[in-house]
Amino acid sequence: MHVEAWRHAYAGLVPSSFLDRMDPKVSAERFRRRLADPRQAFWVAVAGARVIGFVSGGPNRVEEFDADAEIYTLYVSPSWHRQGVGRRLVAQLADEFQQRGHQSVVVVTFRDNPWRRFYERLGGTVIGEKTFDIDGVVLPEVVYRWSDVGDLRVRAR
């Protein structure tokens, strides 16, 4: 699902050399390791026996931007876009952040990500920019922030 989501959302944005090399087995192993990290929260949406989306987060890793929590990943299968799956996943993660005592949240996304407006609809404010290098291509990113995790919880419901 992770590989499928990247190939769909980032075709024409991320170098095809990288997208073509993405391996579902490698991705699954990476996520297995992350699931074992107690600092991270991970929620999965399923339909029948199929994973249709997931979200993960934990302590902020983007030190140059002020927040104590970060949304690490949010992916929804293209066939489930615009059906509330991403919103419900973010709401679950925000609940977990609040239970863990986090006050503020950031998320980093590609500036040209066609789905980044989702974060704006949830009340995220752009607080900065950074870059990410993939296969020698420097891609601009934007950082969204919610100063109050409770506000994110309410908006995601």
JSON list of N, CA, C and O in Angstrom, two decimals, residues 10 19 29 31 45 76 96 110 148 151:
[
{"chain": "A", "resi": 10, "resn": "TYR", "atom": "N", "xyz": [3.09, 10.64, -6.32]},
{"chain": "A", "resi": 10, "resn": "TYR", "atom": "CA", "xyz": [4.31, 11.37, -6.64]},
{"chain": "A", "resi": 10, "resn": "TYR", "atom": "C", "xyz": [4.84, 11.11, -8.05]},
{"chain": "A", "resi": 10, "resn": "TYR", "atom": "O", "xyz": [5.94, 11.55, -8.37]},
{"chain": "A", "resi": 19, "resn": "LEU", "atom": "N", "xyz": [10.98, 5.74, -7.75]},
{"chain": "A", "resi": 19, "resn": "LEU", "atom": "CA", "xyz": [9.68, 5.07, -7.66]},
{"chain": "A", "resi": 19, "resn": "LEU", "atom": "C", "xyz": [9.76, 3.64, -8.21]},
{"chain": "A", "resi": 19, "resn": "LEU", "atom": "O", "xyz": [9.17, 2.73, -7.63]},
{"chain": "A", "resi": 29, "resn": "GLU", "atom": "N", "xyz": [9.21, -4.31, 5.72]},
{"chain": "A", "resi": 29, "resn": "GLU", "atom": "CA", "xyz": [10.19, -4.53, 6.78]},
{"chain": "A", "resi": 29, "resn": "GLU", "atom": "C", "xyz": [10.48, -3.23, 7.54]},
{"chain": "A", "resi": 29, "resn": "GLU", "atom": "O", "xyz": [10.60, -3.23, 8.76]},
{"chain": "A", "resi": 31, "resn": "PHE", "atom": "N", "xyz": [8.45, -0.78, 8.00]},
{"chain": "A", "resi": 31, "resn": "PHE", "atom": "CA", "xyz": [7.31, -0.50, 8.86]},
{"chain": "A", "resi": 31, "resn": "PHE", "atom": "C", "xyz": [7.22, -1.48, 10.03]},
{"chain": "A", "resi": 31, "resn": "PHE", "atom": "O", "xyz": [6.78, -1.11, 11.12]},
{"chain": "A", "resi": 45, "resn": "ALA", "atom": "N", "xyz": [-6.18, 1.63, 8.47]},
{"chain": "A", "resi": 45, "resn": "ALA", "atom": "CA", "xyz": [-7.57, 1.52, 8.03]},
{"chain": "A", "resi": 45, "resn": "ALA", "atom": "C", "xyz": [-7.67, 0.31, 7.11]},
{"chain": "A", "resi": 45, "resn": "ALA", "atom": "O", "xyz": [-6.82, 0.14, 6.22]},
{"chain": "A", "resi": 76, "resn": "VAL", "atom": "N", "xyz": [-3.27, 6.94, 1.92]},
{"chain": "A", "resi": 76, "resn": "VAL", "atom": "CA", "xyz": [-4.57, 6.34, 1.67]},
{"chain": "A", "resi": 76, "resn": "VAL", "atom": "C", "xyz": [-4.56, 5.81, 0.24]},
{"chain": "A", "resi": 76, "resn": "VAL", "atom": "O", "xyz": [-4.11, 6.50, -0.67]},
{"chain": "A", "resi": 96, "resn": "GLU", "atom": "N", "xyz": [-4.17, 10.03, 20.09]},
{"chain": "A", "resi": 96, "resn": "GLU", "atom": "CA", "xyz": [-3.00, 9.40, 20.71]},
{"chain": "A", "resi": 96, "resn": "GLU", "atom": "C", "xyz": [-1.99, 10.45, 21.15]},
{"chain": "A", "resi": 96, "resn": "GLU", "atom": "O", "xyz": [-1.43, 10.38, 22.25]},
{"chain": "A", "resi": 110, "resn": "PHE", "atom": "N", "xyz": [5.93, 17.23, 0.49]},
{"chain": "A", "resi": 110, "resn": "PHE", "atom": "CA", "xyz": [6.47, 17.86, -0.71]},
{"chain": "A", "resi": 110, "resn": "PHE", "atom": "C", "xyz": [5.63, 19.08, -1.06]},
{"chain": "A", "resi": 110, "resn": "PHE", "atom": "O", "xyz": [4.40, 19.03, -1.02]},
{"chain": "A", "resi": 148, "resn": "ASP", "atom": "N", "xyz": [-2.02, 23.56, 18.53]},
{"chain": "A", "resi": 148, "resn": "ASP", "atom": "CA", "xyz": [-2.84, 22.90, 19.54]},
{"chain": "A", "resi": 148, "resn": "ASP", "atom": "C", "xyz": [-3.33, 21.57, 18.99]},
{"chain": "A", "resi": 148, "resn": "ASP", "atom": "O", "xyz": [-4.15, 21.54, 18.07]},
{"chain": "A", "resi": 151, "resn": "ASP", "atom": "N", "xyz": [-7.02, 21.17, 18.68]},
{"chain": "A", "resi": 151, "resn": "ASP", "atom": "CA", "xyz": [-7.65, 21.77, 17.50]},
{"chain": "A", "resi": 151, "resn": "ASP", "atom": "C", "xyz": [-7.58, 20.80, 16.32]},
{"chain": "A", "resi": 151, "resn": "ASP", "atom": "O", "xyz": [-8.56, 20.64, 15.58]}
]
